[in-house]
XYZ file of C-alpha atoms in Angstrom:
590
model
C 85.231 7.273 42.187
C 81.873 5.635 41.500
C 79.013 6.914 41.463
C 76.751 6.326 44.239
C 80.127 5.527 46.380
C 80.589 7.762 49.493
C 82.069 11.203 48.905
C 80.832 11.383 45.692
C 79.056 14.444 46.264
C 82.171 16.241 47.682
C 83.839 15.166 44.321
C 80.655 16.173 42.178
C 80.798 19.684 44.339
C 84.560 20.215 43.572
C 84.346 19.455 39.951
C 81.700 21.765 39.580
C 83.643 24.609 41.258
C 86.761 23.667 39.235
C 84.707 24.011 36.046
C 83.195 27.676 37.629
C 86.921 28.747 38.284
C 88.075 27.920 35.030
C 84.974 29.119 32.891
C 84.973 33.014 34.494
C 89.054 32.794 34.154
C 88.743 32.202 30.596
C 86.747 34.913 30.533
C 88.860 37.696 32.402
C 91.718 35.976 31.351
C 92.792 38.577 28.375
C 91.756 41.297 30.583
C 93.811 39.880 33.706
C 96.894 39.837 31.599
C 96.431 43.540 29.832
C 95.978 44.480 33.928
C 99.025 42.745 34.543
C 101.161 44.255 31.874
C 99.988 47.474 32.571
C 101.132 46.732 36.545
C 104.573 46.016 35.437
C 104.694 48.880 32.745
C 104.007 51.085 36.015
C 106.314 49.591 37.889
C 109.492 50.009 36.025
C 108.116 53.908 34.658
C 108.335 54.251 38.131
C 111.665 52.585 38.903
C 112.674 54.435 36.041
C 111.584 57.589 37.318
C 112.834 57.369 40.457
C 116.032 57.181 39.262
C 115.988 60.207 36.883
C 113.800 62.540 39.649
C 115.781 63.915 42.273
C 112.816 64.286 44.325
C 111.408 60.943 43.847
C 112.741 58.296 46.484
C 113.807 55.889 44.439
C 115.835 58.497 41.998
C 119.505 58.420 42.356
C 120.962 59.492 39.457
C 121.821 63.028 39.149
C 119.855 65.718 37.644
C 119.588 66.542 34.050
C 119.715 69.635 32.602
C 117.131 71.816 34.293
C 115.591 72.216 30.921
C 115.723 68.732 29.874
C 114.519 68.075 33.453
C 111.388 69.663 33.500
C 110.519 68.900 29.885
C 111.135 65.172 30.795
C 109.325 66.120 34.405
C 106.087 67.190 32.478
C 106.375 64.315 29.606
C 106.801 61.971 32.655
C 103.741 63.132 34.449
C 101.485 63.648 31.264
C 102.254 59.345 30.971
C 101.565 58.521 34.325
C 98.045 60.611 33.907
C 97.666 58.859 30.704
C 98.660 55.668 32.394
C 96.088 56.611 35.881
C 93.673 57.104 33.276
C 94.065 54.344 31.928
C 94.241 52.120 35.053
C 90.954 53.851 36.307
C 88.903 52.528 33.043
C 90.376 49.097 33.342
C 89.622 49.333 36.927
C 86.195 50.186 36.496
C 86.021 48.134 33.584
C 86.982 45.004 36.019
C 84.406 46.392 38.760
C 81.934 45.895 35.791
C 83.120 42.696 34.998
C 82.530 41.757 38.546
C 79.379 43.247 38.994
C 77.955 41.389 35.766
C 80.110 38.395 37.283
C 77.569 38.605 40.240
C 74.832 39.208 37.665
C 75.431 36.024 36.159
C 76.616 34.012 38.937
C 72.625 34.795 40.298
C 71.016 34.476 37.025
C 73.663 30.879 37.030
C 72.019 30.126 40.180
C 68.191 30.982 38.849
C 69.041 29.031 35.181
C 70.510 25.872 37.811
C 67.367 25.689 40.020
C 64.775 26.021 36.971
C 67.174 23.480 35.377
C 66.599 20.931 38.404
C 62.902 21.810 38.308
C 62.592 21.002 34.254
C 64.798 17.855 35.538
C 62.150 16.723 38.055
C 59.442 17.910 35.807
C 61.079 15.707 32.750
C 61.239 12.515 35.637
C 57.512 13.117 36.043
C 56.439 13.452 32.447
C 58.411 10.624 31.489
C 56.720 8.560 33.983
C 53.359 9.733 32.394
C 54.455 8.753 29.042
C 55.209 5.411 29.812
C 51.908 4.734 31.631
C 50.101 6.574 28.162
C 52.740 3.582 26.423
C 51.197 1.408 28.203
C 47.333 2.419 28.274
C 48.046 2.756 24.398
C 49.279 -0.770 23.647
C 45.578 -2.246 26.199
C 43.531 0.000 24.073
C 45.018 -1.026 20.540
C 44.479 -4.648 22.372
C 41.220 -3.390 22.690
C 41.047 -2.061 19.820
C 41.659 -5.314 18.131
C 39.353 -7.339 19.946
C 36.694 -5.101 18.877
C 37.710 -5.180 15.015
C 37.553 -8.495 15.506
C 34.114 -8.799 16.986
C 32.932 -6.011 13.974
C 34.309 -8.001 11.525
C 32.510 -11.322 12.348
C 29.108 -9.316 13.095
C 29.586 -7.888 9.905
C 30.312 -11.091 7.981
C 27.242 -12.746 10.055
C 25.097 -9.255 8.854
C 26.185 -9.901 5.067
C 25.229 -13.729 5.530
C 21.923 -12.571 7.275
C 21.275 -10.266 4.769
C 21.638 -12.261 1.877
C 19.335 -14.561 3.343
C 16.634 -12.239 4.001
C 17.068 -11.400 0.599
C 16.862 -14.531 -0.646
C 13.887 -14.864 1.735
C 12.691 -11.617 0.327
C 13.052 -12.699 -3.481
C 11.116 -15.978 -2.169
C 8.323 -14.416 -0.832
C 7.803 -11.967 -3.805
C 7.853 -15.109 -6.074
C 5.280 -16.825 -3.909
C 3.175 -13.995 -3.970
C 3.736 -13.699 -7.883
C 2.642 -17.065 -8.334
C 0.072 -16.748 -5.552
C -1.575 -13.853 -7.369
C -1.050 -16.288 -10.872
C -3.145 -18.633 -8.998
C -5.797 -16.489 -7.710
C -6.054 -14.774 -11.418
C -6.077 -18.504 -12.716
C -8.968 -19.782 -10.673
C -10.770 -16.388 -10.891
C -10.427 -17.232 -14.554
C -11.565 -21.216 -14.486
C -14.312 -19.488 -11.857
C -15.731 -17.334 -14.495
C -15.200 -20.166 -17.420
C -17.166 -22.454 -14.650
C -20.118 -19.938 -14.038
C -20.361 -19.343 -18.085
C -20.449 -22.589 -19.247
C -23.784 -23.692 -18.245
C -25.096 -19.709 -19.131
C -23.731 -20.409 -22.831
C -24.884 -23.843 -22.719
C -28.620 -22.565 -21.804
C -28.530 -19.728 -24.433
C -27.326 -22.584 -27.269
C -30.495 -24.183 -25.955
C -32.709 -21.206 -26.187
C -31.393 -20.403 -29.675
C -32.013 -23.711 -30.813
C -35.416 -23.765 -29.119
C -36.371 -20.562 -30.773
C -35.057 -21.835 -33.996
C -37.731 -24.566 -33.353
C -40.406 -22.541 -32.247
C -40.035 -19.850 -35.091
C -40.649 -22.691 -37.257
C -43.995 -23.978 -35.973
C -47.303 -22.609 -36.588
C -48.713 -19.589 -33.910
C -52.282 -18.721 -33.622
C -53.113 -15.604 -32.113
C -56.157 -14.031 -30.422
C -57.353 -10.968 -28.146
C -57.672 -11.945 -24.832
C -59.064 -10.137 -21.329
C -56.486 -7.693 -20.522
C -54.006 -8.878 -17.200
C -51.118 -8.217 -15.027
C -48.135 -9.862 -15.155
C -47.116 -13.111 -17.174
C -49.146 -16.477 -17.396
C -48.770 -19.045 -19.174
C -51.850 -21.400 -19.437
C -51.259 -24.313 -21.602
C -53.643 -25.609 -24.296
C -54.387 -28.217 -26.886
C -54.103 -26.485 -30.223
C -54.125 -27.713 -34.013
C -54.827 -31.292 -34.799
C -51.688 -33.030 -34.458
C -51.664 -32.685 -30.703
C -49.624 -29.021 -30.596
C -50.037 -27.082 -27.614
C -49.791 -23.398 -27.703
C -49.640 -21.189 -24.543
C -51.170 -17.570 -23.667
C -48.850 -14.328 -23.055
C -50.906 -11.632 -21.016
C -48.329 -8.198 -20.561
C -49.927 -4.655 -19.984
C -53.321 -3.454 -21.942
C -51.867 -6.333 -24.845
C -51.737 -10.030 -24.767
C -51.485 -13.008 -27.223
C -52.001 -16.616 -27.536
C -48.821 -18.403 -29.011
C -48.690 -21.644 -30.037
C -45.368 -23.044 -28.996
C -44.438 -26.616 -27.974
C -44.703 -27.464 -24.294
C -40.739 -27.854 -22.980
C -40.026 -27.174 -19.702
C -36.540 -27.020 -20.894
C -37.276 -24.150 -23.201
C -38.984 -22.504 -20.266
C -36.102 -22.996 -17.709
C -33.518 -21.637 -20.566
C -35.424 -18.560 -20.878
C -36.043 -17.838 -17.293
C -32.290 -18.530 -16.490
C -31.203 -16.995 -19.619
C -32.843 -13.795 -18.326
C -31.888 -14.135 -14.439
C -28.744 -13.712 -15.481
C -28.607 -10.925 -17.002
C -30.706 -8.927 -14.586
C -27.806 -10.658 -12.208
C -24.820 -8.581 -14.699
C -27.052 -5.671 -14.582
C -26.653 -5.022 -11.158
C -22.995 -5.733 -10.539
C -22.500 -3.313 -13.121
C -24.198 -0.835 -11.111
C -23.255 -1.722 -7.633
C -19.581 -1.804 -8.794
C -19.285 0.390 -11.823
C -16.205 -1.123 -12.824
C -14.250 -4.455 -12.903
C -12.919 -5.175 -9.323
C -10.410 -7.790 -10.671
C -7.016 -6.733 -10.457
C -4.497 -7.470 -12.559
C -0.609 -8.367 -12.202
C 1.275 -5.173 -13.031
C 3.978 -5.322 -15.325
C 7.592 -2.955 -15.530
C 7.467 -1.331 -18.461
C 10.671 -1.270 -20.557
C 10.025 1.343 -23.862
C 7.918 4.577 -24.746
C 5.326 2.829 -26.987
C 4.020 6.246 -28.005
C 4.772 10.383 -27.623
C 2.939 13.075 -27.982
C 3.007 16.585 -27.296
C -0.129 17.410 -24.827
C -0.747 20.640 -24.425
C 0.935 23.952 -24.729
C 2.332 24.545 -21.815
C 3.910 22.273 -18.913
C 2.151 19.355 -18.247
C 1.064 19.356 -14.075
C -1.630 16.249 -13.876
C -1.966 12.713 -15.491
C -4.631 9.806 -14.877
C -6.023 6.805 -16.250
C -10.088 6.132 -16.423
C -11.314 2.811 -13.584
C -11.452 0.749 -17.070
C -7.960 1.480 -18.327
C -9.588 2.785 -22.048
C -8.484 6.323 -21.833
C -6.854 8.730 -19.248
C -6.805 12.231 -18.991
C -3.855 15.039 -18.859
C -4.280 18.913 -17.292
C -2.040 21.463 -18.080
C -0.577 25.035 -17.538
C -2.635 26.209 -20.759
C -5.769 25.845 -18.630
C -7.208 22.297 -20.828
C -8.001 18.835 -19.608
C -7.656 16.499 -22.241
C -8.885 13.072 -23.058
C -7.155 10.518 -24.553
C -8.232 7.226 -25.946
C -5.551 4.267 -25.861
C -6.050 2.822 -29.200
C -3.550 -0.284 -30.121
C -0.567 1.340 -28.021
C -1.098 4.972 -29.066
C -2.689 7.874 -27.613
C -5.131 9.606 -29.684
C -6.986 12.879 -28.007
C -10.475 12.646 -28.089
C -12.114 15.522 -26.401
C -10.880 18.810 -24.556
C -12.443 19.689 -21.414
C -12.482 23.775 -21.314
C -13.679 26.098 -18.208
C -11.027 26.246 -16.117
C -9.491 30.319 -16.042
C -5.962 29.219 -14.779
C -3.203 26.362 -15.035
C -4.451 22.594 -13.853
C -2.858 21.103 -10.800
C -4.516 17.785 -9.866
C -7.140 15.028 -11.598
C -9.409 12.359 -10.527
C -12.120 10.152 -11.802
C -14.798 8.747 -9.878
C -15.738 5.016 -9.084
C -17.604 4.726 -11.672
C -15.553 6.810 -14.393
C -18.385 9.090 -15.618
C -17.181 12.394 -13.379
C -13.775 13.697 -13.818
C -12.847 16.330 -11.489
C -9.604 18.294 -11.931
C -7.538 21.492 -9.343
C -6.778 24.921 -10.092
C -4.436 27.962 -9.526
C -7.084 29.958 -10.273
C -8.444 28.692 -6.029
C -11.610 26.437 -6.877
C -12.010 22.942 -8.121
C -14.431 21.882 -11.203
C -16.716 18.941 -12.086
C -17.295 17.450 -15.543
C -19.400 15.124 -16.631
C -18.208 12.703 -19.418
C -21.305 11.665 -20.453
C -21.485 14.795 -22.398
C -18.035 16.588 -21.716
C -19.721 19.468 -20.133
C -18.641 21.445 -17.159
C -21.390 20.795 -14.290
C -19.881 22.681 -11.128
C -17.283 25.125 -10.567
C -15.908 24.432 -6.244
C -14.697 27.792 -5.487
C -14.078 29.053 -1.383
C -10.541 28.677 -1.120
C -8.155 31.998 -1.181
C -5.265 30.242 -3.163
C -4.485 27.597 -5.703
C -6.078 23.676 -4.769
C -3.117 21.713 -5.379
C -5.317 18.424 -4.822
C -8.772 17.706 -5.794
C -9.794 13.909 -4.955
C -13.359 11.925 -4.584
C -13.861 10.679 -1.471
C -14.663 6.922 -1.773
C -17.383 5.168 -1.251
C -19.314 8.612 -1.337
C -20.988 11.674 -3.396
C -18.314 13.801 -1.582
C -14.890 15.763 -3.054
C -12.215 16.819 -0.728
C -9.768 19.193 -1.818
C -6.706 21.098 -0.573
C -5.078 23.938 -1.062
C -2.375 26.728 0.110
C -4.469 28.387 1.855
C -3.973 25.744 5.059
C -7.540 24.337 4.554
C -9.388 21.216 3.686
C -12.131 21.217 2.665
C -15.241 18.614 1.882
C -17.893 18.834 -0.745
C -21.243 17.218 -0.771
C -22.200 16.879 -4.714
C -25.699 16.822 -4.075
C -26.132 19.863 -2.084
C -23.074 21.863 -4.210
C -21.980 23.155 -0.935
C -18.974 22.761 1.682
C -20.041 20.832 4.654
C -16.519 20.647 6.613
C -13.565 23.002 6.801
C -10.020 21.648 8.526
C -7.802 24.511 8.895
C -4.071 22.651 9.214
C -0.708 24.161 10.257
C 0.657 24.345 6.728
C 0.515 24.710 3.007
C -1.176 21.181 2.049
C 0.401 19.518 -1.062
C -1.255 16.553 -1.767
C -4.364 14.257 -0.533
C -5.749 10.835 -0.268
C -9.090 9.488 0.695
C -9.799 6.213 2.630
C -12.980 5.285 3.361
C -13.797 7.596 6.397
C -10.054 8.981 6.889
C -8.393 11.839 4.904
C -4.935 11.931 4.716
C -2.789 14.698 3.593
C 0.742 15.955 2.961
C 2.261 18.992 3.899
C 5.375 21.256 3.177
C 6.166 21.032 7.036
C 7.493 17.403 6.211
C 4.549 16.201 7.892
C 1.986 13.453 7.149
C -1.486 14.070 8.836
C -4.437 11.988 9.282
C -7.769 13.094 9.761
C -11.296 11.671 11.191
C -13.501 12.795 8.063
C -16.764 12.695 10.607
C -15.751 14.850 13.497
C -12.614 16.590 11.550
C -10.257 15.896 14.410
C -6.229 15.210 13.868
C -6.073 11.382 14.677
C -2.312 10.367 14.006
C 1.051 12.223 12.140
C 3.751 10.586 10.488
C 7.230 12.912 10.413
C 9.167 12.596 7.507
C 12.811 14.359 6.665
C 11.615 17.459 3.898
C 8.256 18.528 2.537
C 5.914 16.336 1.109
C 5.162 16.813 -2.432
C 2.731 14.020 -3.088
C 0.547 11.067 -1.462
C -1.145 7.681 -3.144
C -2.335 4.737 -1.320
C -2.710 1.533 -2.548
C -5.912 -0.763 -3.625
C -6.294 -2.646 -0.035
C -6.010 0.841 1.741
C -3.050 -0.058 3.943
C -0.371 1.336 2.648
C 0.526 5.017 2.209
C 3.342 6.060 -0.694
C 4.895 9.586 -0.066
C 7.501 11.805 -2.044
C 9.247 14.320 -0.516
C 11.671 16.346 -1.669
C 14.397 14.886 0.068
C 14.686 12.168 -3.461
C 13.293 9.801 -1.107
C 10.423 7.806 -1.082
C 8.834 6.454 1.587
C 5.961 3.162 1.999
C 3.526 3.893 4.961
C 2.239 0.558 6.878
C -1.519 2.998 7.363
C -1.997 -0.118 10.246
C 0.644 1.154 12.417
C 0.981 4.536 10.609
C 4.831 4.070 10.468
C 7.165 4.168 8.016
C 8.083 0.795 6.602
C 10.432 0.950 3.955
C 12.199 4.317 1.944
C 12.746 3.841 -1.705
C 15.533 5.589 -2.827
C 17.520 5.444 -6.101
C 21.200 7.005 -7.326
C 19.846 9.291 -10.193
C 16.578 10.179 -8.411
C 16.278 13.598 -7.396
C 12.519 15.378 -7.166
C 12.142 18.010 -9.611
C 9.380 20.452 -7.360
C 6.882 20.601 -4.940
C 4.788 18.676 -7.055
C 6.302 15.802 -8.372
C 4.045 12.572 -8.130
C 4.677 9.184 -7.099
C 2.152 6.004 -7.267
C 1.711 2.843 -6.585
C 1.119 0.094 -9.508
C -2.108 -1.094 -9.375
C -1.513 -4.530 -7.443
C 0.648 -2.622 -5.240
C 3.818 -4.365 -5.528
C 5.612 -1.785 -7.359
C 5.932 2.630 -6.970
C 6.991 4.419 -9.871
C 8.091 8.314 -9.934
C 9.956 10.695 -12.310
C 13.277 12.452 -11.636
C 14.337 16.131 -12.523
C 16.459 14.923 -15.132
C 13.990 12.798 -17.041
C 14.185 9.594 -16.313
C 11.630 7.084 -14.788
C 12.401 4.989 -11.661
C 10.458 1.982 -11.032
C 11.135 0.140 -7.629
C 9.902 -3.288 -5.793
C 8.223 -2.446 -2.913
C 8.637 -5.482 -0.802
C 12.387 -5.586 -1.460
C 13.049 -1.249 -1.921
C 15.314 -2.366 -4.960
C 15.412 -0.400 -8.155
C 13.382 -2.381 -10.672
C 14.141 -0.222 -13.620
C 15.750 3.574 -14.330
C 14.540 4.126 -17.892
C 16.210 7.433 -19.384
C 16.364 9.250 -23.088
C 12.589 9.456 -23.724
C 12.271 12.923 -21.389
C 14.009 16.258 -22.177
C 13.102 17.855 -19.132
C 11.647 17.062 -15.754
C 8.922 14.154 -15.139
C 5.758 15.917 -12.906
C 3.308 13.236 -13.183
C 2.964 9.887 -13.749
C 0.060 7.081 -13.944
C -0.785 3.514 -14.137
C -3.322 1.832 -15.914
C -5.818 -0.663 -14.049
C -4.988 -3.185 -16.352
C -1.446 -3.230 -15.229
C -0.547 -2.782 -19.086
C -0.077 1.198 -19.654
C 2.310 3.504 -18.059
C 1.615 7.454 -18.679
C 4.534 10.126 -17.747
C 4.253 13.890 -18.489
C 7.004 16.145 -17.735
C 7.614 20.247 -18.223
C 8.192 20.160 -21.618
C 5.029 19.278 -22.524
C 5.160 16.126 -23.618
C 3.025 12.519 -22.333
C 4.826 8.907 -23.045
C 2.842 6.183 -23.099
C 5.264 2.994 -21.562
C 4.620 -0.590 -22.061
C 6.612 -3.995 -21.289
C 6.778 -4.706 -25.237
C-alpha cells in the first residue's frame, strides 16, 4: 500500500505490533520452549506414575513389591519436588520476565515519545539550518561586495598616496631650491651692499697713499669740541691744507681738498659703526644655513670618564661643549673636522644633566644631580653663579630667549625662573609630575613630563595655557628656529612633530631599529628645521625628513653602547653624538 493512501496507518499500526510480537518472542522464546519441555516431562512422569501408584487415578498396573514400591514411591516424589521446584523458579523466573517485559514496554513507550520529540525537534532545527544556509550564502554576497569595495578604496588609497608623496617629494624640492634661492640672493645681497664699501675703502687707500705723500704743516691751535674742517690756502703751488680740532689737541694738516676723499672716509667709517651694532643687537649670524645628512664619523674621541649625559654646539658653530657623569663640562674647538678640547669647566659636585649657551655665546649654563644649576662665563672660563632651591636633580637648565632669565626643571615637580641680574628666583610652577625636559619661546615655557604629557605655560602669570597627550613619558623637547614647531621623544621609540599653532600633533617619526635608550635620550631638530635626528639604545643614529616622516639615514658601527645626546651645528655642517660609553663622534656629509 502507498504511503499517504487510506489505511495506511492501520497497516503502519499492525506492522509495528507484528515487529513487537516477534521481538519479545525471540526473546522468551528459549525460555518458552525449556517451559514447554518441562510441561510435557510432567506430564508423562505423571502418566507414568499413575500407572505404577495404586493410589494415583491414573495408575492401573498392579503394585510392586511393597519394598520396591515405596522406594520407587519416595524416588518418585523426591522428582516431582525437584521438578515443583523447579517449575516454581521458572515460574517466577517468567513473572520476572514479564514484569521487566512491562518495564520495558514503558521505558519502549518513554524512548518512542522522546524519539518523536527529537523527530520534531530535528524538523525544526533543520528548518533553522537551511535559513542559516541561506543567510550565509547573502552575507558571503555581502561579504564580497564589500572586498570588492576595500579593494578598489585601497587601490585608489595606494594611487592617492603615491601622489601625495610625489606631491610631498615636490614640495620638499621646492622648498630646497626655495631656500637655494633665498641663500643665493642673501649672498648677491651682501656682494651688492659690499661692493661699493670695498670700492670706497680702495679709494680711501689710494687717497691716503696720496695724501701721505704730500707735504703737512702743523700748528697749535685754540682748543675745540668736535671735528672741523676749515679749508685753507697753504704752500705756494696752490695746496690747501685743512684744520683737525679733537679734545685738549688739534692740528693743521695740509691735505688736498677732495670731497671724494672726504665722502670715502665718512662712509668708510658709517659703516663700520653700522657692523658694530648688528654685532651687538644680534650677537651672532642670523643667516641660516641648509642642513646637510651626515653620512661618516669624521672624528672620535673619548670625552670624559664617565657616561656622557649633555652635548651642544656654540650660536657660531666654532666649538660645542659636552657634560658628563664625572662632574666636567668640556669645551671643544672644531678644528679642520676634529675635535680638540680646549678648556674644562670645573664646579659642579655631581654628574651633568643638561647644557645651553646663550644668544650671544659668552654664558654657558649646564644641570645637575647634585639639585642646582650653574653659570659660566667663557670669557674667562670661570664659574659666576651656582642656582640652587630645588630638592632633587635639574634635569633641564635652558635661557629663556630674548631675556637675562634661566628656567630650569627638575624632579622635584617645579619650574622654576631665574632673573641673572638679581641672582634670585622670581617664579615657581609646581606641575603634576617629574619634569624631563624644557623649551623656551619667547614668553611661553614648555615642558615635558614622565606623565606622557606636554604642558605649556604663560611665563608672565605662570598659568597652564594648553597640554598635548602623548602615548609614554616624555624624555626630551626642542623646538625649531621659527618657534612653531615642537619635537618630542618619548619612550614609546616614537617621535613626534608639534604644529605649537594648533598645539597638535602633526606627524610621528618612527623608525624599525629605533628604540629610546632612557629617560633622557635627546632628540633635535636640524637647524633649518627640515630634518630631527636622535640616537637609539643600540647605537645607531636615525636621521628623518620631517615634512615626509621618512627615514633619511640609520647610520650604525661608530657607537658601542647607547646614544644620550646629540647636536647640530648652526652651520648645518657638524653633527655631535655622545653615548654611555663615553665617547663623542663628530659626523659630517664627507
Amino acid at each position: 500500500m502507498a504511503v499517504g493512501a487510506p489505511g495506511c496507518w492501520r497497516a503502519n499500526i499492525s506492522w509495528q505490533l507484528r515487529e513487537r510480537d516477534r521481538n519479545q518472542k525471540q526473546r522468551f522464546q528459549a525460555i518458552i520452549i525449556s517451559y514447554n519441555q518441562l510441561l510435557e516431562k510432567s506430564d508423562f512422569l505423571q502418566h507414568w506414575w499413575g500407572k505404577r501408584n495404586p493410589y494415583f487415578p491414573y495408575v492401573s498396573s498392579p503394585s510392586p513389591e511393597p519394598e520396591t514400591r515405596e522406594s520407587q514411591q519416595q524416588r518418585y516424589r523426591e522428582e516431582i519436588s525437584k521438578l515443583q521446584l523447579i517449575n516454581g523458579e521458572l515460574a517466577q523466573e517468567v513473572f520476572e520476565l514479564n514484569k521487566d517485559d512491562r518495564r520495558k514496554e514503558v521505558e519502549l513507550q518513554a524512548t518512542q515519545n522522546r524519539l518523536a520529540e527529537l523527530l520534531d525537534r530535528l524538523g525544526e532545527l533543520e528548518a533553522e539550518r537551511q535559513e542559516l544556509r541561506t543567510r550565509v550564502a547573502d552575507l558571503e554576497q555581502a561579504n564580497r561586495t564589500v572586498k570588492e569595495e576595500y579593494d578598489a578604496l585601497q587601490l585608489q588609497h595606494q594611487e592617492q598616496w603615491q601622489q601625495l608623496r610625489t606631491r610631498e617629494l615636490e614640495t620638499s624640492e621646492l622648498i630646497h631650491n626655495l631656500l637655494h634661492l633665498k641663500a643665493q640672493e642673501a649672498q648677491d645681497l651682501n656682494n651688492r651692499i659690499e661692493k661699493p664699501l670695498r670700492a670706497e675703502q680702495r679709494s680711501l687707500q689710494k687717497d691716503l697713499a696720496i695724501a701721505s705723500s704730500m707735504p703737512i704743516s702743523a700748528k697749535t691751535e685754540t682748543v675745540h669740541q668736535g671735528l672741523v674742517v676749515p679749508p685753507q690756502e697753504v704752500g705756494q703751488k696752490g695746496d690747501r691744507s685743512f684744520k683737525l680740532r679733537w679734545g685738549t689737541r688739534s692740528g693743521s694738516f695740509g691735505l688736498p681738498d677732495q670731497p671724494k676723499f672726504l665722502q670715502s672716509f665718512k662712509g668708510f667709517f658709517r659703516m663700520r659703526s653700522s657692523a658694530s651694532c648688528s654685532e651687538i643687537d644680534f650677537g651672532y649670524s642670523s643667516v641660516f644655513y641648509i642642513s646637510r645628512v651626515p653620512v661618516r664619523v669624521r672624528h672620535s674621541v673619548s670625552a670624559h670618564d664617565g657616561e656622557v649625559n649633555a652635548v651642544k654646539f656654540s650660536p657660531n658653530s666654532k666649538f660645542l661643549a659636552t657634560g658628563g657623569s664625572d662632574t666636567k663640562v668640556k669645551l671643544w674647538d672644531v678644528v679642520g673636522g676634529t675635535l680638540q678640547n680646549r678648556k674644562t669647566l670645573e664646579g659642579s659636585n655631581d654628574g651633568v644633566t643638561s647644557i645651553d649657551f646663550d644668544s650671544s655665546g659668552q654664558q654657558l649654563l649646564a644641570g645637575s644631580y647634585d639639585n642646582s644649576a650653574r653659570l659660566w662665563s667663557l670669557r674667562d672660563c670661570e664659574l659666576k653663579h651656582t642656582l640652587s632651591g630645588h630638592s632633587a636633580k635639574v634635569t633641564a637648565a635652558k635661557f629663556k630667549f630674548y631675556f637675562q632669565e634661566v628656567v630650569t626643571g627638575s624632579h622635584d615637580r617645579m619650574i622654576k625662573t631665574w632673573d641673572l641680574n638679581k641672582l634670585a628666583c622670581v617664579k615657581s610652577l609646581p606641575v603634576p609630575s617629574r619634569c624631563s625636559d624644557i623649551v623656551c619661546s619667547d614668553y611661553c615655557i614648555i615642558s615635558g613630563h614622565f606623565d606622557k604629557k606636554v604642558r605649556l605655560w604663560d611665563s608672565r602669570s605662570g598659568s597652564q595655557t594648553d597640554v598635548i597627550a602623548l602615548q609614554e613619558k616624555v624624555t626630551s623637547l626642542d623646538i625649531n628656529q621659527d618657534r612653531t614647531q615642537l619635537l618630542s621623544c618619548s619612550r614609546d621609540d616614537l617621535l613626534s612633530v608639534m604644529d605649537l599653532r594648533m598645539n597638535k600633533v602633526r606627524k610621528e617619526l618612527r623608525s624599525e631599529g629605533f628604540k629610546c635608550g632612557a629617560d633622557w635620550t635627546k632628540a633635535i631638530f636640524s637647524p633649518d628645521g627640515n630634518y630631527a635626528v636622535a640616537g637609539s639604545s643600540d647605537g645607531t643614529l636615525h636621521v628623518w625628513d620631517v615634512l615626509t616622516g621618512d627615514v633619511k639615514a640609520s647610520l650604525s658601527g661608530e657607537h658601542r653602547s647607547s646614544i644620550n645626546a646629540v647636536s647640530w651645528s648652526q652651520s648645518g655642517e657638524y653633527l655631535v653624538s655622545v653615548d654611555r660609553g663615553r665617547v663623542a663622534n663628530l659626523w659630517t656629509d664627507y
